[in-house]
Amino acid sequence: MANMKRPGRGVAAMTSLAAAILAAAPAAAAPPTTGFAIVTQTEDGQPIPRSAGLPYAPKNLPDRIVLTPGADPARDMAVAYRTDTAQAESQAQIAVSVDGPTLEEKALLVTGTSLPVDSSYGRALYHQVRFTDLTPDTVYAYRVKGAAGWSEWHQFRTAAAEAKPFRFLYLGDIQNGILTYASRVIRQAFHAHGDIRLTLHAGDLVGQRDDLDHDDEWGEWNQAGGHHYAMVPQLPATGNHEYVDHILPGGTESRRLGPYWPAQFALPSNGVDPVKATTYYVDYQGVRFIILDGTAAIDLGSMEQQTAWLDATLAASKANWNVVLFHQPVFTCARPNDTAAVKAAWKPVFDRRKVDLVLQGHDHCYSRLTSEAGRAAGTKVRADGGIQGPVYLVSVTGSKMYRLNTRAPNQPDKVAEATELYQIVDVEPRRLKFRTFTATGSLYDGFDLERTAAGNRLSEISESTIAARTCKGEIGPDGGLCVATGK
Ligand SMILES: [Fe+2]
C-alpha cells in the first residue's frame, strides 16, 4: 500500500536451499547474477507457510494456465502458461468441444510467443497463445504443451455476439494469505455459483513490492484459482503491488511493473500508451468492461492519457452497461482521505458518461457507496430523485484487513471490517443484480439496478443479509484479534 504504514518486510538472506537451487541450475536456465532472496513473511510480518522442496518450481509440464479474453471475447481468447526451459516453443491445441473423447483428431495447433522470467528456481518460460476467429457462444477445448507432454483439456465458452444474460465474479485484493485464506473465498464463489463467465480482479493479486523473489506468491495465486483460471476468462487490474519499487539513478524512488504481469496475462493490448500492458477494455454480452491502471496514473504520470482514453472508450460504448475496474478507490473506506487525483480526474467522467459500476480494491475493507451527498452529510440519504449515478464498490478477498475510517460507518450503504468477500453480478439487458457474499457463503449485501428511460433505479434486495460486520477490537492480520458485531 502506497501510503499506509508498512512494517519491515521479513526477507531471509539467501538460504542454503536457494543457494543449492542456483548451484544446481543448468547453464541455459541460469538466473541473473544478482540472485534472488526468498520472501518468507508478508509485509505485515506474518510467516508465509512453505512446504519442503520446490512446490512452485517450473516443470516439464504446463502450470499457471490463465485464460484471458480478447477485446471481442465472442471471437478472441488467449491463454498464458508456464513451463521450464525445455519447452522452448509456445504451443496449444484447440478444437470445438465435443461430447466424446475425440478432441485430438479435430484440434488445430496454434503457436505463440514465449517470455523468460527468472527466480530462485532458475528460468521459467511463460508462453502465450491467442485463439482468433472463434465462433460466438460456442464451447471450445484447448490444451497447452510442456516438454513432457500436454496439459489436460480445458474448456471455455466464447461470449455470445449479442447482449445476453450472464454472471461475473468480482474480487478485491487477494494479496495476503493468498493460499491460506483467499483460496477458500475464490473456491466458495465457484462452488456456490454456477456458470461464472468472467472473473474481475481489482488489483493487488499478490504482495510483491520489490525485486526480491515473489515467485511463490504467484504460485499461490495460481493454485488458489486453479482450473477456474484456465476455464473462465480473467480480467485483472493492476494494484500498487503489481509494481515494484525502483530507485532511479538520481536516487528518486519510482516504480516499474513487476515481471510477472506481462508474462502471466495475455491481455488485449487495446488500452492507451504508455500503459498498454495494463489498460484495456472488453465487450461481453452487453457490458463494456474498462480496466484502468491507478498506480501508473497517480505515480507514473499517465493520468492525462488514461482519462482521455477512458472518456473516449465510454463515449464509443454501445453496451447496455459500462463497468470500470481499477485499484485505488475514489471513495475510501479505510484511508483518512479519498484518492484525490483519481477523484478529480475520473469521477467527472464516470458521472458524465453514466458509468454504472465502479469496482475497486486497495482499502482492505468493504464499502458500497450510492450517494456522495449522503456520505458527506453523514446520513443514510439516497441519491436525488431516485435516479442512481455510478455505484462505487470497494472489496477485499485476502487476509489483510484495515479499520474503517471515520466517514465510512455513516455513509448510506453497507460497509464491513475484517471480512473476506466475493461479489456475484448477474447481468441482464435492463437489470443488473449485485450480491456480496462472505467467505462462508453468507449473503452480506446486495442491490438491483434497473434501467429505465430516466436512468438507473436502485432497489435494495429483499433477501435477508447477515448483520454488518464491524470490529470492537483490533483488526489484526488474518482477522485474529477482531471481534465482529455480526455473525
Ligand atoms: Fe493496494
XYZ file of C-alpha atoms and ligand atoms in Angstrom:
488
model
C 0.000 0.000 0.000
C 1.471 3.297 -1.013
C 0.596 5.481 1.914
C -0.211 3.136 4.767
C 2.154 2.050 7.493
C 4.381 -0.611 6.072
C 6.284 -2.588 8.690
C 9.627 -4.000 7.751
C 9.446 -6.890 5.357
C 10.938 -10.132 6.572
C 13.312 -11.405 3.983
C 15.531 -14.356 4.508
C 19.091 -13.970 3.451
C 19.944 -16.314 0.625
C 19.028 -19.642 2.143
C 21.071 -22.758 1.675
C 18.113 -24.138 -0.265
C 18.087 -21.172 -2.615
C 21.841 -21.353 -2.970
C 21.561 -25.031 -3.794
C 18.942 -24.261 -6.418
C 21.197 -21.686 -8.006
C 24.163 -24.016 -7.949
C 22.138 -26.817 -9.483
C 20.561 -24.721 -12.225
C 21.731 -25.704 -15.708
C 23.563 -23.110 -17.761
C 20.588 -22.469 -20.033
C 18.413 -21.836 -17.000
C 20.819 -19.610 -15.104
C 19.139 -16.788 -13.216
C 20.596 -13.283 -13.242
C 23.891 -12.908 -11.431
C 22.302 -10.787 -8.697
C 20.426 -13.837 -7.438
C 17.174 -13.746 -5.513
C 16.207 -13.737 -1.875
C 13.080 -15.637 -0.994
C 10.418 -13.661 0.834
C 9.401 -15.554 3.957
C 6.976 -13.128 5.563
C 4.158 -10.909 4.414
C 4.686 -7.178 4.656
C 2.774 -7.333 7.931
C 5.315 -9.735 9.359
C 3.172 -12.840 9.082
C 5.030 -16.016 8.127
C 4.272 -17.405 4.685
C 3.896 -21.179 5.061
C 6.192 -23.107 2.789
C 6.374 -26.832 2.263
C 9.700 -28.518 1.807
C 11.156 -28.960 -1.630
C 10.270 -26.870 -4.629
C 6.488 -26.712 -4.760
C 6.343 -23.893 -7.282
C 9.377 -24.639 -9.443
C 8.712 -24.719 -13.198
C 8.401 -28.235 -14.549
C 8.309 -30.107 -17.820
C 4.517 -29.972 -17.756
C 2.462 -26.774 -18.019
C 1.183 -24.932 -14.969
C -0.092 -21.395 -14.183
C -2.592 -21.694 -17.053
C -4.637 -18.498 -17.211
C -7.295 -17.689 -19.812
C -7.868 -14.055 -20.766
C -10.372 -12.535 -23.174
C -9.636 -10.748 -26.398
C -11.302 -7.362 -26.856
C -14.099 -9.308 -28.557
C -14.412 -12.476 -26.457
C -17.078 -13.771 -28.829
C -14.268 -14.417 -31.300
C -10.938 -13.998 -29.495
C -9.444 -15.572 -26.385
C -5.873 -16.016 -25.187
C -4.006 -18.243 -22.771
C -0.755 -17.862 -20.845
C 1.040 -20.767 -19.211
C 4.402 -21.628 -17.712
C 6.964 -24.380 -18.241
C 10.630 -24.997 -17.642
C 13.044 -24.011 -20.402
C 12.946 -27.432 -22.031
C 9.725 -26.346 -23.761
C 11.110 -23.595 -25.940
C 8.019 -23.045 -28.083
C 4.601 -21.793 -27.098
C 2.124 -24.401 -28.339
C -1.581 -25.010 -27.849
C -4.194 -27.176 -29.485
C -7.793 -26.033 -29.768
C -10.986 -27.627 -31.069
C -14.698 -27.051 -30.878
C -15.554 -29.250 -27.955
C -17.474 -32.491 -28.416
C -19.082 -34.931 -26.039
C -16.775 -37.837 -26.783
C -13.043 -38.251 -26.246
C -12.136 -37.276 -29.780
C -10.662 -33.828 -29.390
C -7.177 -34.632 -30.654
C -8.435 -35.623 -34.098
C -10.026 -32.260 -34.711
C -7.609 -29.984 -32.879
C -5.675 -27.201 -34.549
C -2.128 -26.415 -33.429
C -1.610 -22.750 -32.549
C 1.772 -21.275 -31.651
C 2.563 -18.051 -29.858
C 5.280 -16.224 -28.007
C 7.469 -17.114 -25.015
C 8.870 -14.827 -22.343
C 11.541 -15.793 -19.789
C 11.098 -14.944 -16.112
C 13.909 -15.644 -13.635
C 13.587 -16.518 -9.972
C 15.436 -18.581 -7.388
C 14.000 -21.604 -9.182
C 16.013 -20.645 -12.246
C 14.499 -19.560 -15.507
C 10.890 -20.278 -16.435
C 9.220 -19.634 -19.748
C 5.781 -18.085 -19.860
C 4.071 -18.948 -23.126
C 1.174 -17.032 -24.641
C -1.128 -18.207 -27.400
C -4.002 -16.260 -28.961
C -7.077 -18.027 -30.283
C -8.734 -15.943 -33.023
C -11.622 -16.284 -35.463
C -13.654 -18.297 -32.983
C -17.395 -18.829 -33.298
C -19.563 -16.925 -30.793
C -21.387 -18.734 -27.991
C -19.509 -21.952 -28.617
C -17.690 -24.314 -26.250
C -14.056 -24.860 -27.158
C -11.488 -27.206 -25.649
C -7.786 -26.407 -25.570
C -4.603 -27.745 -24.076
C -1.052 -26.433 -23.818
C 2.297 -28.160 -24.124
C 5.331 -28.746 -21.970
C 8.422 -30.771 -22.844
C 6.980 -33.908 -21.248
C 3.563 -33.623 -22.834
C 0.259 -31.822 -22.970
C -1.861 -30.451 -20.167
C -5.370 -31.789 -19.701
C -8.052 -30.334 -21.972
C -9.631 -27.184 -20.595
C -12.947 -25.814 -21.833
C -14.338 -22.329 -22.249
C -17.391 -20.853 -23.932
C -16.974 -17.854 -26.186
C -19.276 -14.921 -25.499
C -22.468 -14.552 -27.452
C -22.258 -11.919 -30.171
C -25.228 -10.029 -28.752
C -26.410 -8.881 -25.325
C -27.399 -11.930 -23.331
C -27.696 -12.572 -19.578
C -24.527 -13.757 -17.866
C -22.804 -13.821 -14.485
C -19.438 -12.432 -13.436
C -17.348 -12.574 -10.272
C -15.610 -9.523 -8.806
C -12.775 -9.972 -6.292
C -10.948 -7.360 -4.215
C -7.315 -7.611 -3.124
C -6.066 -11.188 -2.720
C -2.529 -10.069 -1.852
C -2.011 -11.660 1.606
C -2.849 -15.130 2.841
C -3.180 -15.930 -0.842
C -3.372 -19.687 -0.471
C -4.038 -19.824 3.254
C -7.155 -17.656 3.253
C -8.089 -16.197 -0.142
C -8.242 -19.589 -1.856
C -11.328 -20.645 0.111
C -13.132 -17.445 -0.912
C -12.418 -17.964 -4.599
C -13.372 -21.641 -4.393
C -16.532 -20.866 -2.419
C -17.590 -18.464 -5.157
C -17.167 -21.041 -7.886
C -18.623 -23.851 -5.777
C -21.780 -21.968 -4.815
C -22.474 -20.043 -8.031
C -22.579 -21.894 -11.314
C -21.605 -20.657 -14.737
C -19.447 -17.681 -13.757
C -18.337 -16.356 -17.133
C -15.691 -13.782 -16.146
C -13.577 -13.024 -13.079
C -12.608 -9.417 -12.319
C -9.645 -8.703 -10.042
C -9.400 -5.193 -8.583
C -5.605 -5.296 -8.209
C -3.013 -6.400 -5.645
C -3.294 -10.001 -6.698
C -0.076 -10.702 -4.792
C 2.088 -8.849 -2.270
C 5.209 -8.199 -4.336
C 6.572 -4.673 -3.993
C 10.284 -5.172 -4.512
C 12.844 -7.010 -6.596
C 13.046 -9.967 -4.235
C 11.709 -13.374 -5.130
C 7.910 -13.375 -5.220
C 7.603 -16.389 -7.483
C 5.918 -18.392 -4.724
C 3.220 -15.753 -4.337
C 2.304 -16.165 -7.991
C 2.431 -19.916 -7.426
C -0.056 -19.488 -4.595
C -2.239 -17.182 -6.684
C -2.444 -19.776 -9.424
C -3.046 -22.618 -7.000
C -5.821 -20.650 -5.291
C -7.850 -20.319 -8.507
C -6.581 -23.497 -10.155
C -8.533 -24.773 -13.126
C -11.078 -21.958 -12.824
C -8.442 -19.571 -14.138
C -7.943 -21.845 -17.152
C -11.686 -22.090 -17.889
C -13.016 -18.632 -17.042
C -11.506 -15.544 -18.690
C -9.717 -13.401 -16.124
C -9.854 -9.584 -16.184
C -7.128 -8.333 -13.855
C -6.405 -4.725 -12.941
C -3.009 -3.756 -11.589
C -2.673 -2.646 -7.987
C 0.291 -0.899 -6.451
C 1.620 -4.344 -5.528
C 1.900 -5.383 -9.141
C 4.577 -2.691 -9.290
C 7.981 -2.957 -7.663
C 9.791 -0.071 -6.039
C 12.568 1.195 -8.236
C 15.311 3.704 -7.422
C 16.293 5.871 -10.371
C 19.971 6.778 -10.958
C 19.493 10.146 -9.245
C 18.149 8.453 -6.140
C 14.497 9.246 -6.812
C 12.071 6.495 -5.850
C 9.914 5.283 -8.696
C 8.017 2.167 -9.653
C 8.040 -0.225 -12.523
C 5.714 -3.016 -13.479
C 6.797 -6.349 -11.985
C 7.995 -9.100 -14.328
C 5.057 -11.451 -13.819
C 2.254 -9.226 -15.118
C 3.146 -9.182 -18.830
C 4.126 -12.855 -18.637
C 1.103 -14.181 -16.760
C -1.675 -12.295 -18.565
C -2.176 -12.280 -22.341
C -4.307 -9.138 -22.309
C -5.965 -7.498 -25.337
C -3.442 -4.602 -25.700
C -6.220 -2.225 -26.736
C -5.611 0.342 -23.993
C -3.681 3.561 -24.100
C 0.007 4.465 -24.365
C 2.161 4.470 -22.276
C 0.229 1.860 -20.268
C -0.977 -0.556 -22.927
C 0.164 -3.521 -20.840
C -2.188 -2.607 -18.016
C -5.164 -0.798 -19.579
C -7.719 -2.469 -21.818
C -11.398 -2.957 -22.459
C -13.568 -5.962 -23.143
C -17.127 -6.078 -24.520
C -19.015 -9.062 -23.155
C -22.690 -9.736 -23.936
C -23.925 -6.196 -23.425
C -21.337 -4.959 -20.917
C -18.244 -2.868 -21.632
C -15.566 -3.525 -19.019
C -12.879 -0.827 -18.886
C -9.722 -1.558 -16.906
C -7.549 1.326 -15.721
C -4.139 1.440 -14.036
C -4.455 3.631 -10.942
C -0.825 3.285 -9.899
C 0.519 4.414 -13.255
C -2.000 7.258 -13.286
C -1.184 8.508 -9.781
C 2.541 7.816 -9.550
C 3.903 7.462 -13.067
C 2.381 10.326 -14.994
C -0.223 8.690 -17.227
C -3.332 10.200 -15.635
C -3.983 12.549 -18.548
C -3.699 9.820 -21.177
C -5.825 7.376 -19.199
C -8.517 9.968 -18.534
C -8.804 10.887 -22.216
C -8.892 7.219 -23.187
C -11.491 6.446 -20.525
C -13.695 9.248 -21.832
C -13.329 8.158 -25.454
C -13.874 4.481 -24.648
C -17.052 5.274 -22.738
C -18.255 7.654 -25.451
C -17.825 4.933 -28.059
C -19.521 2.248 -25.979
C -22.703 0.751 -27.397
C -23.114 -1.559 -24.403
C -26.153 -1.640 -22.139
C -23.890 -1.327 -19.105
C -20.469 0.214 -18.513
C -18.304 -1.146 -15.692
C -14.938 0.366 -14.744
C -12.334 -1.608 -12.776
C -9.201 -0.249 -11.088
C -7.395 -0.409 -7.761
C -7.215 2.846 -5.768
C -10.773 3.797 -4.745
C -12.356 7.154 -5.481
C -14.111 6.998 -2.096
C -12.015 5.273 0.546
C -13.364 3.184 3.411
C -10.089 2.872 5.368
C -7.723 5.674 4.426
C -8.267 9.047 6.029
C -8.682 10.802 2.680
C -10.273 9.894 -0.616
C -7.931 9.297 -3.547
C -7.789 12.929 -4.641
C -6.091 12.509 -8.016
C -8.453 9.755 -9.130
C -11.479 11.570 -7.779
C -10.558 14.775 -9.618
C -9.799 13.142 -12.953
C -12.065 10.123 -13.315
C -15.177 10.798 -11.241
C -16.391 13.598 -13.576
C -16.032 11.180 -16.490
C -17.974 8.481 -14.641
C -20.756 10.986 -13.969
C -20.840 12.493 -17.440
C -20.727 9.159 -19.246
C -23.138 7.499 -16.824
C -20.937 4.625 -15.706
C -22.997 2.014 -13.854
C -20.468 0.285 -11.587
C -17.041 1.376 -10.338
C -15.227 -1.672 -8.917
C -12.157 -1.058 -6.750
C -9.907 -2.519 -4.031
C -6.851 -1.257 -2.135
C -8.530 -0.337 1.177
C -8.931 -3.832 2.658
C -12.490 -3.210 3.794
C -15.916 -3.342 2.157
C -17.869 -0.337 1.008
C -20.862 0.232 -1.217
C -21.476 3.901 -1.914
C -24.545 5.101 -3.813
C -24.759 8.711 -2.629
C -21.822 11.039 -2.270
C -24.170 13.677 -0.807
C -25.400 11.246 1.798
C -21.875 10.333 2.740
C -20.811 13.958 3.009
C -23.794 14.679 5.248
C -23.261 11.531 7.277
C -26.828 10.441 6.599
C -28.448 7.457 5.006
C -29.901 9.676 2.265
C -30.421 8.078 -1.136
C -29.444 9.629 -4.441
C -31.514 12.622 -5.527
C -34.733 11.916 -7.386
C -34.312 8.172 -7.191
C -32.031 8.129 -10.237
C -28.841 6.330 -9.392
C -25.450 7.502 -10.598
C -22.338 5.313 -10.566
C -22.297 2.816 -7.680
C -18.867 2.674 -6.048
C -17.666 -0.607 -4.535
C -14.562 -1.476 -2.551
C -13.936 -5.073 -1.506
C -11.236 -7.425 -0.226
C -10.596 -11.139 -0.665
C -7.316 -11.917 1.135
C -6.392 -11.763 4.798
C -5.039 -8.240 5.168
C -7.678 -6.032 6.820
C -7.855 -2.322 7.656
C -10.070 -0.490 10.089
C -12.844 1.691 8.665
C -12.201 5.412 8.520
C -14.461 7.857 10.339
C -16.709 8.544 7.329
C -17.487 5.037 6.193
C -19.775 3.966 9.071
C -22.109 6.920 8.393
C -22.486 6.508 4.661
C -25.804 5.367 3.201
C -24.797 1.829 2.343
C -23.252 -1.193 3.929
C -19.602 -1.413 4.955
C -17.523 -4.145 6.606
C -14.329 -4.623 8.550
C -12.253 -7.791 8.759
C -14.399 -9.743 6.327
C -13.273 -11.720 3.297
C -15.786 -11.251 0.492
C -16.670 -12.055 -3.087
C -19.227 -10.444 -5.362
C -21.540 -12.127 -7.846
C -23.091 -9.903 -10.516
C -25.916 -11.161 -12.737
C -26.332 -9.073 -15.853
C -29.480 -8.799 -17.933
C -30.134 -6.296 -20.711
C -32.107 -3.965 -18.413
C -31.346 -5.260 -14.938
C -28.149 -5.787 -13.012
C -28.167 -7.823 -9.783
C -25.215 -7.275 -7.459
C -24.720 -9.609 -4.483
C -21.886 -9.659 -1.948
C -21.093 -12.871 -0.049
C -18.741 -13.665 2.814
C -16.114 -16.389 2.774
C -18.607 -18.841 4.270
C -21.169 -18.068 1.580
C -23.451 -15.858 3.676
C -25.248 -13.075 1.829
C -23.810 -9.821 3.142
C -25.069 -7.046 0.858
C -26.837 -6.557 -2.433
C -28.810 -4.308 -4.702
C -30.511 -4.339 -8.068
C -30.099 -1.703 -10.752
C -32.953 -1.385 -13.204
C -32.570 0.592 -16.397
C -35.454 2.972 -17.050
C -35.968 5.725 -19.591
C -34.910 8.251 -16.939
C -31.817 6.325 -15.865
C -30.903 3.619 -13.358
C -33.142 2.939 -10.392
C -31.568 1.175 -7.440
C -33.510 -1.093 -5.148
C -32.377 -2.897 -2.043
C -32.764 -6.642 -2.063
C -35.493 -8.441 -0.184
C -33.327 -11.420 0.763
C -32.049 -11.283 4.331
C -28.401 -10.453 4.863
C -26.210 -11.049 7.888
C -25.579 -8.136 10.240
C -22.965 -5.531 9.456
C -19.514 -6.698 10.454
C -17.591 -4.011 12.281
C -14.944 -4.690 14.871
C -14.765 -3.805 18.509
C -11.214 -4.931 18.982
C -8.088 -4.511 16.978
C -8.001 -5.673 13.404
C -5.043 -7.956 13.178
C -3.557 -9.635 10.168
C -5.772 -12.592 9.343
C -8.525 -11.008 11.432
C -7.165 -12.763 14.507
C -8.000 -10.082 17.066
C -11.151 -8.754 15.547
C -14.417 -9.211 17.383
C -17.154 -8.645 14.867
C -20.548 -7.422 15.916
C -22.175 -9.515 13.220
C -22.009 -13.207 12.558
Fe -3.200 -1.639 -2.774
